[in-house]
Amino acid sequence: MKRCLACEYCFESEEWDCPRCGCRPTLRHGLLRFAADPPNVKGGFKREYFAQLARFEEGNFWFRARNRLIQWALRKYFPDARTLFEVGCGTGFVLKGVREALPRMRLAGSEIFRDGLVFAQARLPGVDLYQMDARQIPFEREFDVIGAFDVLEHIAEDEVVLTQMFRATRPEGGILVTVPQHGFLWSASDEHAMHQRRYSRAELRRKVEQAGFGIQRITSFISLLLPFMIYSRMRRNRSRDFELWKEFEISRPLNALLGSILTAERAIIQRGVSFPAGGSLLLIAKRPATAQ
């Protein structure tokens, strides 16, 4: 169902005109807008980052490995899912990968910055994309799966977002979430990426359960590279000339080697092993059938 953000009325319709109050989102540049571009502030994200992300995502080992892990988790834990909504879809890189791997799944995505949606529109013709604040999701029991991939750490009110995700998920549907892990890994990279936090496993579990979901699986990933990551972060913290995008500028042989290590790591996760530590966390949770 659609949910009017002005009066909270939920309704079934092909159109977005609210039957109760008459409000509807604006259409601009081919996008339905439920939120305006946010001002440049200290928290959240910088709009100029999207061009750099689009430049590195296709070839970088980290983005490719995360995509494959997400696609496996979708097949494993939501084999009958027909719809996926990604909150904070950025440049559309994850959705593009899902569409290639699971072409029968109906996809939709949202992003608060139009700068990101420009790239997503180019990558995802025919996919419903919305300019939307994740703290106000205009859907009620609509999607089989909702994903938030390295999004929650940018938002101060992450618990509000999880509650909104719960509302927009169908009973017996669920969520896939990835976030950065371990406070001791906090570095200049997090500050420049405008993170609010790095999560502990206990914090993420508690917040997801408080939103109403039941945890199905939680595992660390980027685990086999954790020693390398610790060393890299320590070295960056000592550097006075930190540049966020330098960490993505690695040689092809090294990129291939790191990708191979994460392929092996994913195979271990697929066999049922949940790593206790790593640079990131993957969480799979479901909404109970009887949840109101």
Short mmCIF file of C-alpha atoms in Angstrom, two decimals:
data_model
loop_
_atom_site.label_atom_id
_atom_site.label_comp_id
_atom_site.label_asym_id
_atom_site.label_seq_id
_atom_site.Cartn_x
_atom_site.Cartn_y
_atom_site.Cartn_z
CA MET A 1 0.00 0.00 0.00
CA LYS A 2 0.94 3.61 -0.44
CA ARG A 3 1.08 5.87 2.62
CA CYS A 4 0.38 9.59 2.50
CA LEU A 5 3.12 11.37 4.43
CA ALA A 6 0.85 14.37 5.00
CA CYS A 7 -2.08 12.62 6.72
CA GLU A 8 -0.79 9.03 7.27
CA TYR A 9 -3.66 7.54 5.26
CA CYS A 10 -2.85 4.21 3.59
CA PHE A 11 -4.42 3.31 0.27
CA GLU A 12 -4.23 1.00 -2.73
CA SER A 13 -3.97 2.86 -6.02
CA GLU A 14 -1.91 3.14 -9.19
CA GLU A 15 -1.72 6.88 -8.56
CA TRP A 16 -0.18 8.81 -5.67
CA ASP A 17 -3.07 11.24 -5.08
CA CYS A 18 -4.19 10.72 -1.47
CA PRO A 19 -7.95 9.92 -1.38
CA ARG A 20 -8.25 11.58 2.03
CA CYS A 21 -6.32 14.85 1.80
CA GLY A 22 -5.50 15.15 -1.90
CA CYS A 23 -1.75 15.49 -1.39
CA ARG A 24 0.64 13.96 -3.89
CA PRO A 25 4.41 14.04 -4.35
CA THR A 26 5.88 16.34 -6.96
CA LEU A 27 7.39 15.03 -10.18
CA ARG A 28 10.73 16.48 -11.20
CA HIS A 29 13.30 15.20 -13.68
CA GLY A 30 11.28 11.99 -14.00
CA LEU A 31 11.41 11.34 -10.24
CA LEU A 32 8.67 11.38 -7.64
CA ARG A 33 9.93 13.64 -4.85
CA PHE A 34 8.88 12.94 -1.28
CA ALA A 35 11.74 15.05 0.08
CA ALA A 36 13.80 17.98 -1.14
CA ASP A 37 17.56 17.88 -1.49
CA PRO A 38 18.99 18.28 2.02
CA PRO A 39 21.25 21.23 2.74
CA ASN A 40 24.98 20.63 3.11
CA VAL A 41 25.32 19.74 6.77
CA LYS A 42 27.87 18.05 8.99
CA GLY A 43 26.09 14.68 9.08
CA GLY A 44 24.80 12.35 6.41
CA PHE A 45 26.61 12.44 3.08
CA LYS A 46 28.19 14.82 0.59
CA ARG A 47 26.47 15.05 -2.77
CA GLU A 48 29.77 15.35 -4.61
CA TYR A 49 30.73 11.84 -3.47
CA PHE A 50 28.33 10.15 -5.89
CA ALA A 51 30.43 10.85 -8.97
CA GLN A 52 33.45 9.30 -7.27
CA LEU A 53 31.42 6.28 -6.16
CA ALA A 54 30.15 5.70 -9.69
CA ARG A 55 33.74 5.83 -10.89
CA PHE A 56 35.05 3.14 -8.52
CA GLU A 57 32.13 0.76 -7.81
CA GLU A 58 32.20 -1.35 -10.97
CA GLY A 59 35.82 -2.42 -10.60
CA ASN A 60 36.62 -2.27 -6.89
CA PHE A 61 36.90 -5.59 -5.03
CA TRP A 62 34.96 -4.38 -1.95
CA PHE A 63 31.85 -3.22 -3.83
CA ARG A 64 31.84 -6.32 -6.04
CA ALA A 65 32.20 -8.68 -3.08
CA ARG A 66 29.43 -6.97 -1.13
CA ASN A 67 27.10 -7.20 -4.15
CA ARG A 68 27.69 -10.94 -4.46
CA LEU A 69 27.08 -11.46 -0.75
CA ILE A 70 23.79 -9.52 -0.97
CA GLN A 71 22.67 -11.53 -3.99
CA TRP A 72 23.45 -14.81 -2.21
CA ALA A 73 21.56 -13.68 0.92
CA LEU A 74 18.51 -12.77 -1.18
CA ARG A 75 18.45 -16.21 -2.80
CA LYS A 76 19.10 -18.04 0.47
CA TYR A 77 16.76 -16.27 2.89
CA PHE A 78 14.09 -14.86 0.57
CA PRO A 79 13.76 -17.45 -2.22
CA ASP A 80 10.14 -16.54 -2.94
CA ALA A 81 10.58 -12.76 -2.83
CA ARG A 82 9.20 -10.90 -5.81
CA THR A 83 9.88 -7.30 -4.76
CA LEU A 84 12.93 -5.50 -3.37
CA PHE A 85 13.10 -1.88 -2.23
CA GLU A 86 16.51 -0.39 -1.51
CA VAL A 87 16.68 2.52 0.92
CA GLY A 88 19.57 4.84 0.12
CA CYS A 89 20.30 3.29 -3.27
CA GLY A 90 22.94 5.89 -4.15
CA THR A 91 24.15 5.40 -7.70
CA GLY A 92 22.10 2.22 -8.21
CA PHE A 93 25.09 -0.15 -8.20
CA VAL A 94 23.51 -2.72 -5.85
CA LEU A 95 20.15 -2.71 -7.65
CA LYS A 96 21.89 -3.11 -11.00
CA GLY A 97 23.65 -6.21 -9.68
CA VAL A 98 20.43 -7.64 -8.26
CA ARG A 99 18.61 -7.07 -11.56
CA GLU A 100 21.32 -8.97 -13.43
CA ALA A 101 21.35 -11.84 -10.91
CA LEU A 102 17.59 -12.01 -10.26
CA PRO A 103 15.92 -10.60 -13.37
CA ARG A 104 12.38 -11.62 -12.33
CA MET A 105 12.44 -9.53 -9.15
CA ARG A 106 10.59 -6.18 -9.26
CA LEU A 107 12.94 -3.49 -7.99
CA ALA A 108 12.55 -0.02 -6.55
CA GLY A 109 14.97 2.35 -4.89
CA SER A 110 15.15 5.60 -2.99
CA GLU A 111 17.78 8.22 -2.31
CA ILE A 112 17.51 11.60 -0.64
CA PHE A 113 20.11 13.16 -2.95
CA ARG A 114 19.11 13.71 -6.57
CA ASP A 115 22.83 13.68 -7.40
CA GLY A 116 22.88 9.95 -6.68
CA LEU A 117 19.61 9.30 -8.48
CA VAL A 118 21.00 10.80 -11.70
CA PHE A 119 23.45 7.89 -11.86
CA ALA A 120 20.80 5.40 -10.72
CA GLN A 121 18.42 6.50 -13.48
CA ALA A 122 21.13 5.88 -16.08
CA ARG A 123 21.97 2.46 -14.66
CA LEU A 124 18.38 1.33 -14.02
CA PRO A 125 15.99 2.22 -16.84
CA GLY A 126 12.47 1.10 -15.99
CA VAL A 127 13.09 0.82 -12.23
CA ASP A 128 10.92 2.92 -9.90
CA LEU A 129 13.17 5.46 -8.17
CA TYR A 130 12.10 7.97 -5.54
CA GLN A 131 13.70 10.98 -3.94
CA MET A 132 12.85 10.15 -0.35
CA ASP A 133 13.99 10.60 3.23
CA ALA A 134 14.54 7.16 4.80
CA ARG A 135 12.99 8.48 8.01
CA GLN A 136 9.67 8.85 6.14
CA ILE A 137 8.97 5.91 3.85
CA PRO A 138 5.67 6.37 1.95
CA PHE A 139 4.71 2.69 1.92
CA GLU A 140 2.84 0.30 4.22
CA ARG A 141 3.31 -3.50 3.99
CA GLU A 142 4.39 -3.15 0.38
CA PHE A 143 7.67 -5.02 -0.21
CA ASP A 144 8.89 -8.57 0.27
CA VAL A 145 12.40 -7.36 1.07
CA ILE A 146 13.85 -3.98 1.98
CA GLY A 147 17.59 -3.40 1.84
CA ALA A 148 19.81 -0.76 3.43
CA PHE A 149 23.42 -1.27 2.41
CA ASP A 150 25.87 0.92 4.31
CA VAL A 151 23.19 3.52 4.88
CA LEU A 152 22.18 3.39 8.56
CA GLU A 153 25.58 4.57 9.78
CA HIS A 154 25.01 7.90 8.00
CA ILE A 155 21.73 8.66 9.79
CA ALA A 156 21.53 9.89 13.39
CA GLU A 157 17.96 8.56 13.74
CA ASP A 158 18.76 5.03 12.59
CA GLU A 159 16.09 3.52 14.85
CA VAL A 160 13.44 5.66 13.12
CA VAL A 161 14.61 4.31 9.77
CA LEU A 162 14.36 0.71 10.97
CA THR A 163 10.83 1.34 12.23
CA GLN A 164 9.89 2.78 8.86
CA MET A 165 11.39 -0.23 7.13
CA PHE A 166 9.29 -2.48 9.34
CA ARG A 167 6.12 -0.64 8.35
CA ALA A 168 6.94 -0.92 4.65
CA THR A 169 7.76 -4.66 4.77
CA ARG A 170 5.07 -7.26 4.17
CA PRO A 171 4.33 -9.82 6.93
CA GLU A 172 6.81 -12.70 6.54
CA GLY A 173 8.97 -10.42 4.42
CA GLY A 174 12.18 -9.02 5.76
CA ILE A 175 15.26 -6.85 5.55
CA LEU A 176 18.88 -7.11 4.50
CA VAL A 177 21.25 -4.68 6.18
CA THR A 178 24.98 -4.08 5.93
CA VAL A 179 26.85 -1.65 8.17
CA PRO A 180 30.47 -0.93 9.17
CA GLN A 181 31.53 -2.73 12.34
CA HIS A 182 33.81 -2.20 15.37
CA GLY A 183 34.29 1.16 17.02
CA PHE A 184 38.03 0.52 17.30
CA LEU A 185 38.23 0.77 13.50
CA TRP A 186 36.99 4.37 13.58
CA SER A 187 39.34 6.48 11.49
CA ALA A 188 39.61 9.47 9.20
CA SER A 189 37.82 7.35 6.58
CA ASP A 190 34.67 7.32 8.73
CA GLU A 191 34.88 11.04 9.39
CA HIS A 192 35.26 11.91 5.72
CA ALA A 193 32.49 9.46 4.79
CA MET A 194 30.29 11.31 7.32
CA HIS A 195 29.50 8.25 9.42
CA GLN A 196 27.59 8.72 12.65
CA ARG A 197 28.85 5.43 14.09
CA ARG A 198 30.38 2.04 13.50
CA TYR A 199 28.16 -0.69 14.92
CA SER A 200 28.72 -3.47 17.37
CA ARG A 201 26.86 -6.71 16.71
CA ALA A 202 24.85 -6.21 19.92
CA GLU A 203 23.81 -2.65 18.99
CA LEU A 204 22.60 -3.61 15.53
CA ARG A 205 20.74 -6.66 16.84
CA ARG A 206 19.04 -4.65 19.57
CA LYS A 207 17.88 -1.88 17.25
CA VAL A 208 16.55 -4.29 14.62
CA GLU A 209 14.67 -6.34 17.21
CA GLN A 210 13.23 -3.21 18.81
CA ALA A 211 11.82 -2.27 15.39
CA GLY A 212 9.86 -5.55 15.46
CA PHE A 213 11.96 -7.89 13.31
CA GLY A 214 13.18 -11.37 14.17
CA ILE A 215 16.85 -11.99 13.43
CA GLN A 216 17.56 -14.80 10.98
CA ARG A 217 21.32 -14.43 10.56
CA ILE A 218 24.03 -12.01 11.53
CA THR A 219 27.64 -12.37 10.48
CA SER A 220 30.69 -10.24 10.07
CA PHE A 221 32.28 -9.99 6.66
CA ILE A 222 35.52 -8.45 5.39
CA SER A 223 36.80 -10.73 8.14
CA LEU A 224 39.78 -12.37 6.44
CA LEU A 225 41.05 -8.88 5.57
CA LEU A 226 40.60 -7.51 9.11
CA PRO A 227 44.34 -7.45 9.98
CA PHE A 228 45.08 -5.60 6.75
CA MET A 229 42.20 -3.21 7.49
CA ILE A 230 43.47 -2.49 11.03
CA TYR A 231 46.94 -1.71 9.71
CA SER A 232 45.55 0.48 6.94
CA ARG A 233 43.33 2.45 9.33
CA MET A 234 46.17 2.99 11.83
CA ARG A 235 48.43 4.29 9.09
CA ARG A 236 45.72 6.62 7.77
CA ASN A 237 45.07 8.05 11.22
CA ARG A 238 48.71 9.10 11.42
CA SER A 239 48.62 10.78 8.01
CA ARG A 240 48.03 14.51 7.82
CA ASP A 241 47.26 14.39 4.08
CA PHE A 242 44.28 12.01 4.11
CA GLU A 243 42.28 11.65 0.90
CA LEU A 244 39.11 9.54 1.09
CA TRP A 245 39.27 8.10 -2.43
CA LYS A 246 42.94 7.08 -2.30
CA GLU A 247 42.00 3.80 -0.59
CA PHE A 248 40.16 2.76 -3.76
CA GLU A 249 43.12 3.50 -6.02
CA ILE A 250 44.92 0.16 -5.84
CA SER A 251 46.72 -1.85 -8.48
CA ARG A 252 44.86 -4.42 -10.58
CA PRO A 253 46.86 -7.37 -9.17
CA LEU A 254 46.15 -6.29 -5.59
CA ASN A 255 42.49 -5.65 -6.39
CA ALA A 256 42.23 -9.15 -7.88
CA LEU A 257 44.00 -10.73 -4.90
CA LEU A 258 41.74 -9.04 -2.35
CA GLY A 259 38.69 -10.00 -4.39
CA SER A 260 39.82 -13.64 -4.39
CA ILE A 261 40.19 -13.60 -0.61
CA LEU A 262 36.64 -12.27 -0.22
CA THR A 263 35.35 -14.92 -2.62
CA ALA A 264 36.82 -17.55 -0.30
CA GLU A 265 35.32 -15.76 2.69
CA ARG A 266 31.87 -15.73 1.08
CA ALA A 267 32.11 -19.49 0.46
CA ILE A 268 32.74 -19.99 4.19
CA ILE A 269 29.72 -17.84 5.08
CA GLN A 270 27.59 -19.80 2.60
CA ARG A 271 28.52 -23.01 4.45
CA GLY A 272 26.93 -21.61 7.61
CA VAL A 273 29.89 -20.05 9.40
CA SER A 274 29.16 -16.66 10.98
CA PHE A 275 32.35 -14.70 11.53
CA PRO A 276 32.61 -12.98 14.94
CA ALA A 277 34.70 -10.05 13.71
CA GLY A 278 35.25 -8.13 10.49
CA GLY A 279 35.10 -4.75 8.89
CA SER A 280 31.35 -5.00 8.24
CA LEU A 281 28.19 -6.74 9.42
CA LEU A 282 25.50 -8.45 7.37
CA LEU A 283 22.12 -8.88 9.05
CA ILE A 284 19.06 -10.74 7.75
CA ALA A 285 15.79 -10.35 9.63
CA LYS A 286 12.11 -11.10 9.01
CA ARG A 287 8.83 -9.47 9.95
CA PRO A 288 6.57 -11.94 11.82
CA ALA A 289 3.41 -13.03 10.02
CA THR A 290 1.27 -11.80 12.90
CA ALA A 291 2.96 -8.41 13.40
CA GLN A 292 0.64 -5.40 13.41
#
